[in-house]
Amino acid sequence: MRQKITERGGGPRWRTPAVMARFAALATACALAATAQEQPRTAPMIDASTANLPAQRIGANDLIAISVYGSPELTRTLRVGSDGDVRLPMLTQPIRAEGRMPAELEVAVAEALKKAQLLVDPLVTVTVVEYQSHPISVMGAVRKPLTFQATGTLTLLDALARAEGLSADAGHEILVSRPGAAGAGSSLVRRVPIKALLADSDPELNLKLVGGEEIRVPTADKIFVVGNVKKPGAFAIGGDAGTTVLKAVALAEGLMPYAAKEAVIYRREIAGSTNERTVDIGKIMGRKSPDMPLLPNDILYIPEAKASRLGWATLERLLMFGSGATTALIYGAAVH
């Protein structure tokens, strides 16, 4: 039989104040633990600076925030490596992030923590702070060439709006390049007619963009009109119809009064030589000869008719003498 050991005061030794205080502290700790088990576990708080962007698959160099409830040493913001992996402290193996949605990465991180026996039932939240793996480039004949990251739903018109629209020398189509399925370096090119996209509002041409696209707007092909026209210069060839000699003259705002009726088309051949061809503008304008098409980079030169120039110069001099002198000259010419 166990014998009780008494102190000088005559009471049982296990009822001393020190022992009773230990029992009280143990009872309080058990009560707090039971209360914590009964309360539901809440999600970790996310800093406002790491607001989640529209959910897209994570890629290399994206900036993500990983929050582990109750484990501040594992909660951090980090950038996905160029190899597509993320590395957390106390985990010997990297975790694959590239190609996964944020919710899928949450599951992968939780399983890695459980497998490493760091946490029993971790609650993990993954948010995307900054995308760097979904670039869209807009270049060429736009007002503001730029590269931006695709977040959320984007279309071709949205990308052109970010580039502040097309410039005045834009061609008649847009080239949209997308990464191909064959691997790195391959791409698929879609040609989008500008008129059908903008003027005809064809919804099928307003392509959905997900990132990785390159949008190129080539400049329009030009022809050049020089010589005796009212407005010499370079003019864009509109659409697939191209342009002709009459259209070129119209773009140059017409002929000068002393322009020759025969013009010359200078055309550079593939071999590098220049070919010259004479056209009769008088017959074309008089509908006695068919209009002639012009090719990109053609130069239409309209020379000066020297006889007409001399006639105009003589008339100008006559007008400077006044009406009396003009009448005398005309009378003298009639007598002789």
PDB file of C-alpha atoms in Angstrom, residues 225-232 245 249 252-264 279-283 285 300-313:
ATOM      1  CA  VAL A 225       4.291  60.736-108.726  1.00  0.00           C
ATOM      2  CA  VAL A 226       6.715  63.468-109.789  1.00  0.00           C
ATOM      3  CA  GLY A 227       6.910  66.132-112.448  1.00  0.00           C
ATOM      4  CA  ASN A 228       4.222  68.490-113.633  1.00  0.00           C
ATOM      5  CA  VAL A 229       1.430  67.666-111.210  1.00  0.00           C
ATOM      6  CA  LYS A 230      -0.102  69.885-108.558  1.00  0.00           C
ATOM      7  CA  LYS A 231       0.937  67.730-105.603  1.00  0.00           C
ATOM      8  CA  PRO A 232       3.981  65.492-106.207  1.00  0.00           C
ATOM      9  CA  VAL A 245      -2.138  55.902-113.817  1.00  0.00           C
ATOM     10  CA  VAL A 249      -2.848  61.553-111.234  1.00  0.00           C
ATOM     11  CA  ALA A 252      -1.501  64.156-107.146  1.00  0.00           C
ATOM     12  CA  GLU A 253      -4.512  66.517-107.553  1.00  0.00           C
ATOM     13  CA  GLY A 254      -4.279  66.645-111.345  1.00  0.00           C
ATOM     14  CA  LEU A 255      -1.905  67.853-114.044  1.00  0.00           C
ATOM     15  CA  MET A 256      -0.359  71.286-114.381  1.00  0.00           C
ATOM     16  CA  PRO A 257      -1.485  73.327-117.413  1.00  0.00           C
ATOM     17  CA  TYR A 258       1.807  72.779-119.252  1.00  0.00           C
ATOM     18  CA  ALA A 259       2.173  69.049-118.502  1.00  0.00           C
ATOM     19  CA  ALA A 260       3.035  66.765-121.389  1.00  0.00           C
ATOM     20  CA  LYS A 261       0.520  64.214-122.588  1.00  0.00           C
ATOM     21  CA  GLU A 262       3.070  61.432-122.514  1.00  0.00           C
ATOM     22  CA  ALA A 263       4.409  60.212-119.180  1.00  0.00           C
ATOM     23  CA  VAL A 264       7.113  57.723-118.218  1.00  0.00           C
ATOM     24  CA  VAL A 279       2.257  55.944-121.509  1.00  0.00           C
ATOM     25  CA  ASP A 280      -0.033  58.375-123.305  1.00  0.00           C
ATOM     26  CA  ILE A 281      -1.967  60.141-120.558  1.00  0.00           C
ATOM     27  CA  GLY A 282      -3.913  62.158-123.127  1.00  0.00           C
ATOM     28  CA  LYS A 283      -5.371  59.012-124.683  1.00  0.00           C
ATOM     29  CA  MET A 285      -7.893  60.576-120.092  1.00  0.00           C
ATOM     30  CA  LEU A 300       5.230  58.009-112.583  1.00  0.00           C
ATOM     31  CA  TYR A 301       7.070  60.948-114.143  1.00  0.00           C
ATOM     32  CA  ILE A 302       5.087  63.531-116.043  1.00  0.00           C
ATOM     33  CA  PRO A 303       7.450  65.799-117.993  1.00  0.00           C
ATOM     34  CA  GLU A 304       6.863  69.319-119.162  1.00  0.00           C
ATOM     35  CA  ALA A 305       5.525  70.028-122.651  1.00  0.00           C
ATOM     36  CA  LYS A 306       8.014  72.630-123.885  1.00  0.00           C
ATOM     37  CA  ALA A 307       5.773  73.924-126.647  1.00  0.00           C
ATOM     38  CA  SER A 308       2.930  74.433-124.234  1.00  0.00           C
ATOM     39  CA  ARG A 309       5.286  76.072-121.793  1.00  0.00           C
ATOM     40  CA  LEU A 310       6.475  78.526-124.431  1.00  0.00           C
ATOM     41  CA  GLY A 311       2.874  79.277-125.398  1.00  0.00           C
ATOM     42  CA  TRP A 312       1.948  80.029-121.810  1.00  0.00           C
ATOM     43  CA  ALA A 313       5.036  82.220-121.384  1.00  0.00           C
TER      44      ALA A 313
END
